[in-house]
Amino acid sequence: MKKRHRLQLLIRVLVGISLTVPFLTIAQNNKTIERMGAVNTESFDQGWLYSRYGLQPDGTRVEEPKNLESTNQKDATWQKLNLPHDWAIAGPFRSDITGETGKLPWRGIGWYRKHFTVSADDQGKQIFVDFDGAMANAKIWLNGQYVGTWPYGYSSFRMDLTPYIKVGQENIIAVRLDTENWDSRWYPGAGIYRHVWLVKTNPVHVGHWGTYITTPEVTSKKATVKLAVTVDNQSDKKVNALVQTSFFELDINNKPTKKVTATKAVTVAINPNSNVVTETQTAVLNPKLWDIVAPNRYVAQTTVSINGKLVDSYNTPFGIRTIEFSATKGFLLNGKKVVINGTCNHHDLGALGAAINTSALRRQLKIQKEMGVNSLRTSHNPPAPELLELADQMGFLVWDEAFDNWKVGKKKNDYNKIYDEWHEKDLKALIHRDRNHPSVFIWSIGNEVPQQRDVEITKHLADIVKREDPTRPVSNGYNDPDASREAGAPVSLDLMGVNYFFSQQAKWEADPRYKDMPTLGSETASTVSSRGEYFFGNDYQNWQISSYDTAHPGWGCTPDEQFRTNAKFPKMLGEYVWTGFDYLGEPTPYNSDDTNLLNFRSDPSKVAELQKKLEEIKKKNPPSRSSYFGIIDLAGFPKDRFYSYQSQWKPELPMAHILPHWNWKERMDSITPVHVYTSGDTAELFLNGKSLGKKTKKQGVDFRLIWDDVKYVPGELKVVAYKNGKKWATDVVKTTGEASKLALSVDRNTIAADDVDFAFITVKVTDTAGLTVPRTHPLIEFSIEGAGEIVATDNGDATSFTPFQSHERNAFNGMALVIVKAKKGQKGKFTVVAKSNGLETGKVTVSVK
Ligand code: GAL
């Protein structure tokens, strides 16, 4: 491993100089570990006050008063809330706002204030506030004094409050956010939308993201574990600090269990107001490796002592695994080849907006795991820390991405405005925060950046990444991969990321500059559809898109076409489909903005063609406010192609899936094609017991089986799939009876009474036999009894303007979703009731612990 360029010297043993410092009561370290960092970290999410200026939800403006940071500012009438908070998700949806950012009023100026006290015992301590992310252009004051700024809304950052804090008295922190001077190609959310933490340390402590663990040699018998610890001395005296780290296994509940090794204690001398990096090494015998099937982890518990007294204690969860990327062997995790079956995703959580919620994110990952997803691309920005924690825990590999543009923006007020001053700080923040996560296996410096052909900038950014973490490859997602490779820009990368355009792949595999460079489909498919909608002849109707999985924009393709490309280039490491979930904004092809023209930057005739289409669409003012790209809809319900990916990504799972539904009263005797996704190789389709023939996939060519000449008659469609001549899986689709009742089910029977653990309740409109009735959209009214609260509702319809907070919602093609939380501290249970005219009421009860 290359030595990192640091000014500080590595100092190992020095003479002791005594220092009197106040000591923390540092908890025993066998507690559940919530996050990497100082043990003395507490949530700072509760009890904020909020007020909005500038653009208001209805489009009017309220002038921003001066001195809102002042301690004299009256804030008693401000809205009381807890973080995370996304001020835009409350809407309303407005047809005059562009669909690209979700038709939600996210632009504005938001002020947050919090009154808090730190105990008199904290005298002499360092007090930090850590923001996981604040959208955007954050400026922070404490007690009226300016503390600092961090413009990029996706970066995590720390502010040192120490110089301004008043111990034993009330303090007021004020945060100003401004999304009026920020642009986005998707719904960015607005506000302090991630968690905030208060960290108290002694003046001598492990620095912010101050540990870096690498495992340069790993065998089944032994793993070498290298640890670099940055120790800050924020006192005005030189100190001798004893730094020591013990390593424990970490169980699935994030509790340290068995101790496996420890480093030798190292004494370091640190000058006043400076820091030192200590580097030590130890070995873990018979290491339990982290991988995507068994995500084993360890935790390093570092202590810093002065004169025998403990002054700081710091946790670093990590995993032991090897990663290897090769143009010939592919990607190897712990020596075994893994094909990357990935999805790209934006950060919003559908009806919850951008406000981070761990249970919502966990649900998204669980659904994707079921589909066979093994990797996630954090398109196109640093993710919430919770995403990496969950990826570590659940076994996902992460392509961790920094930017959507560099010096040249895709929009007016893009990252281009802050690139010069901030790109290095933002990149460092991403890498220092994330480099101990075993799930993170690729760094990405960008996505389709307008300057992708620029050799110098590419090298500059790649160099920063390699300096901060030389153990993972650096990549970039190219939508102009040919011109960029021609120009030589990717030469300084380790991995070539190709978005969509693989036409000249064979040429580059032979080019001496790139032949040893592994290639990845960093973005693929972009198939568009609406769950449960099937059209015949024209894929696009009523602002919806047919779910036959045949529609895609000019630059995209069907999943099948991409599988064929992958089969043609077996050296490619795999793909990241655009996207796993539908997201707020970018409702291509019903966009009313011109961002997607960027996809054809180099082809003027395509730009002109798209421009024309766009003008026509704009005139019609589409109601679409969320994407159609998801394999899974915004409410978390799988669309048909979920099963296409599952058939390829989980080939050992016996499965078959028929589409469309079989309720086509108006299509009597009309040709109604039937498609089947299966992990088998052959299938026979039956309509009302009569065989419509057996079909076999051509290896590498067919990824679905199609019966194109089926004439509709009501009844039962059944498919029997075979693999290697043996019966493998079946699926049945029946013509249903009339809608008769509402059936509710919940993703978990028990949730925690902590305000943040959410239950996801699926509502189905069914007939008397319990079959979900397609093409039904009844208005459903939701209510709740007991210890719960309805947080949001959704149905996956990209054109619905019903606010997500509404307790009334139409089903969309027979389904709806209710998101419920338990009231803090109120144990017991709650029952969600769903009512609709003419339908039997549905109920589900959830326990609260
Ligand atoms: C890509 C772009 C994504 C998204 C996608 C839609 O070119 O990187 O952010 O816009 O197109 O197909």
mmCIF file of N, CA, C and O in Angstrom, residues 56 127 147 163 165 190 198 217 236 240 323 348 355 422 431 448 475 607 724-725 732 738 769 822 828 833-834:
data_model
loop_
_atom_site.group_PDB
_atom_site.id
_atom_site.type_symbol
_atom_site.label_atom_id
_atom_site.label_comp_id
_atom_site.label_asym_id
_atom_site.label_seq_id
_atom_site.Cartn_x
_atom_site.Cartn_y
_atom_site.Cartn_z
ATOM 1 N N GLN A 56 -42.272 29.796 -1.485
ATOM 2 C CA GLN A 56 -43.168 29.038 -0.627
ATOM 3 C C GLN A 56 -43.791 27.879 -1.418
ATOM 4 O O GLN A 56 -43.741 27.874 -2.655
ATOM 5 N N ILE A 127 -16.729 20.110 21.311
ATOM 6 C CA ILE A 127 -18.117 19.805 20.962
ATOM 7 C C ILE A 127 -18.263 19.961 19.443
ATOM 8 O O ILE A 127 -18.000 21.036 18.899
ATOM 9 N N VAL A 147 -20.216 29.661 12.132
ATOM 10 C CA VAL A 147 -19.337 28.509 12.339
ATOM 11 C C VAL A 147 -18.743 28.004 11.024
ATOM 12 O O VAL A 147 -17.556 27.707 10.926
ATOM 13 N N PRO A 163 -15.432 26.662 19.894
ATOM 14 C CA PRO A 163 -15.105 28.066 20.216
ATOM 15 C C PRO A 163 -16.308 28.892 20.642
ATOM 16 O O PRO A 163 -16.141 29.943 21.251
ATOM 17 N N ILE A 165 -19.343 27.556 22.098
ATOM 18 C CA ILE A 165 -20.309 26.882 22.964
ATOM 19 C C ILE A 165 -20.299 27.502 24.365
ATOM 20 O O ILE A 165 -19.272 27.988 24.829
ATOM 21 N N ALA A 190 -35.111 18.670 0.171
ATOM 22 C CA ALA A 190 -34.676 19.956 0.700
ATOM 23 C C ALA A 190 -34.748 19.913 2.209
ATOM 24 O O ALA A 190 -35.704 19.388 2.758
ATOM 25 N N LEU A 198 -24.412 14.932 17.815
ATOM 26 C CA LEU A 198 -23.580 15.780 18.672
ATOM 27 C C LEU A 198 -22.473 14.897 19.246
ATOM 28 O O LEU A 198 -22.753 13.837 19.816
ATOM 29 N N GLU A 217 -3.223 -8.535 3.282
ATOM 30 C CA GLU A 217 -3.041 -9.960 2.979
ATOM 31 C C GLU A 217 -4.133 -10.747 3.682
ATOM 32 O O GLU A 217 -4.322 -10.620 4.893
ATOM 33 N N ASP A 236 -3.637 23.201 24.013
ATOM 34 C CA ASP A 236 -2.463 24.035 23.712
ATOM 35 C C ASP A 236 -1.204 23.503 24.382
ATOM 36 O O ASP A 236 -0.254 24.222 24.615
ATOM 37 N N ASN A 240 1.552 13.266 25.332
ATOM 38 C CA ASN A 240 1.912 11.902 24.955
ATOM 39 C C ASN A 240 0.669 11.064 25.133
ATOM 40 O O ASN A 240 0.155 10.951 26.238
ATOM 41 N N ILE A 323 -10.741 -7.975 -2.918
ATOM 42 C CA ILE A 323 -11.398 -7.657 -4.188
ATOM 43 C C ILE A 323 -10.329 -7.609 -5.269
ATOM 44 O O ILE A 323 -9.205 -7.156 -5.027
ATOM 45 N N ASP A 348 -34.028 9.187 -2.985
ATOM 46 C CA ASP A 348 -35.325 9.397 -2.329
ATOM 47 C C ASP A 348 -35.970 8.060 -1.982
ATOM 48 O O ASP A 348 -35.638 7.017 -2.538
ATOM 49 N N ALA A 355 -36.023 12.340 3.055
ATOM 50 C CA ALA A 355 -35.709 12.177 4.489
ATOM 51 C C ALA A 355 -35.327 10.714 4.749
ATOM 52 O O ALA A 355 -36.125 9.809 4.507
ATOM 53 N N TRP A 422 -14.595 23.198 -3.926
ATOM 54 C CA TRP A 422 -15.072 22.103 -3.086
ATOM 55 C C TRP A 422 -14.780 20.684 -3.544
ATOM 56 O O TRP A 422 -14.948 19.743 -2.775
ATOM 57 N N ILE A 431 -14.587 9.711 0.783
ATOM 58 C CA ILE A 431 -13.664 8.580 0.934
ATOM 59 C C ILE A 431 -13.319 8.322 2.400
ATOM 60 O O ILE A 431 -13.327 7.181 2.852
ATOM 61 N N GLU A 448 -21.580 10.630 -16.455
ATOM 62 C CA GLU A 448 -21.883 11.336 -17.699
ATOM 63 C C GLU A 448 -21.526 12.808 -17.600
ATOM 64 O O GLU A 448 -22.306 13.679 -18.026
ATOM 65 N N SER A 475 -13.458 4.581 -10.909
ATOM 66 C CA SER A 475 -14.139 4.513 -12.197
ATOM 67 C C SER A 475 -14.899 5.803 -12.458
ATOM 68 O O SER A 475 -14.827 6.771 -11.683
ATOM 69 N N VAL A 607 -30.469 15.131 -31.153
ATOM 70 C CA VAL A 607 -30.850 16.261 -30.291
ATOM 71 C C VAL A 607 -32.050 16.966 -30.899
ATOM 72 O O VAL A 607 -33.039 17.257 -30.215
ATOM 73 N N ASN A 724 -33.488 -28.388 -18.052
ATOM 74 C CA ASN A 724 -32.797 -29.636 -18.407
ATOM 75 C C ASN A 724 -33.766 -30.816 -18.469
ATOM 76 O O ASN A 724 -33.501 -31.893 -17.936
ATOM 77 N N GLY A 725 -34.921 -30.574 -19.053
ATOM 78 C CA GLY A 725 -35.887 -31.650 -19.266
ATOM 79 C C GLY A 725 -36.758 -31.971 -18.067
ATOM 80 O O GLY A 725 -37.697 -32.759 -18.167
ATOM 81 N N VAL A 732 -49.585 -19.231 -12.531
ATOM 82 C CA VAL A 732 -50.979 -19.218 -12.992
ATOM 83 C C VAL A 732 -51.508 -17.795 -12.901
ATOM 84 O O VAL A 732 -51.261 -17.099 -11.926
ATOM 85 N N GLU A 738 -65.363 -9.754 -9.831
ATOM 86 C CA GLU A 738 -65.452 -8.333 -9.514
ATOM 87 C C GLU A 738 -64.701 -8.023 -8.223
ATOM 88 O O GLU A 738 -64.575 -8.887 -7.354
ATOM 89 N N ALA A 769 -62.483 -14.609 -4.111
ATOM 90 C CA ALA A 769 -61.526 -15.717 -3.960
ATOM 91 C C ALA A 769 -60.153 -15.225 -3.494
ATOM 92 O O ALA A 769 -59.239 -16.024 -3.313
ATOM 93 N N ALA A 822 -44.940 3.726 14.773
ATOM 94 C CA ALA A 822 -45.500 3.546 16.108
ATOM 95 C C ALA A 822 -45.188 4.803 16.905
ATOM 96 O O ALA A 822 -44.130 5.398 16.743
ATOM 97 N N GLY A 828 -47.699 -1.796 22.621
ATOM 98 C CA GLY A 828 -49.026 -2.395 22.459
ATOM 99 C C GLY A 828 -49.229 -2.816 21.027
ATOM 100 O O GLY A 828 -48.453 -3.612 20.490
ATOM 101 N N VAL A 833 -57.018 0.335 9.207
ATOM 102 C CA VAL A 833 -58.290 -0.045 8.597
ATOM 103 C C VAL A 833 -58.383 0.635 7.229
ATOM 104 O O VAL A 833 -58.106 1.832 7.109
ATOM 105 N N ALA A 834 -58.769 -0.121 6.214
ATOM 106 C CA ALA A 834 -58.939 0.438 4.866
ATOM 107 C C ALA A 834 -60.382 0.239 4.433
ATOM 108 O O ALA A 834 -60.898 -0.879 4.472
#
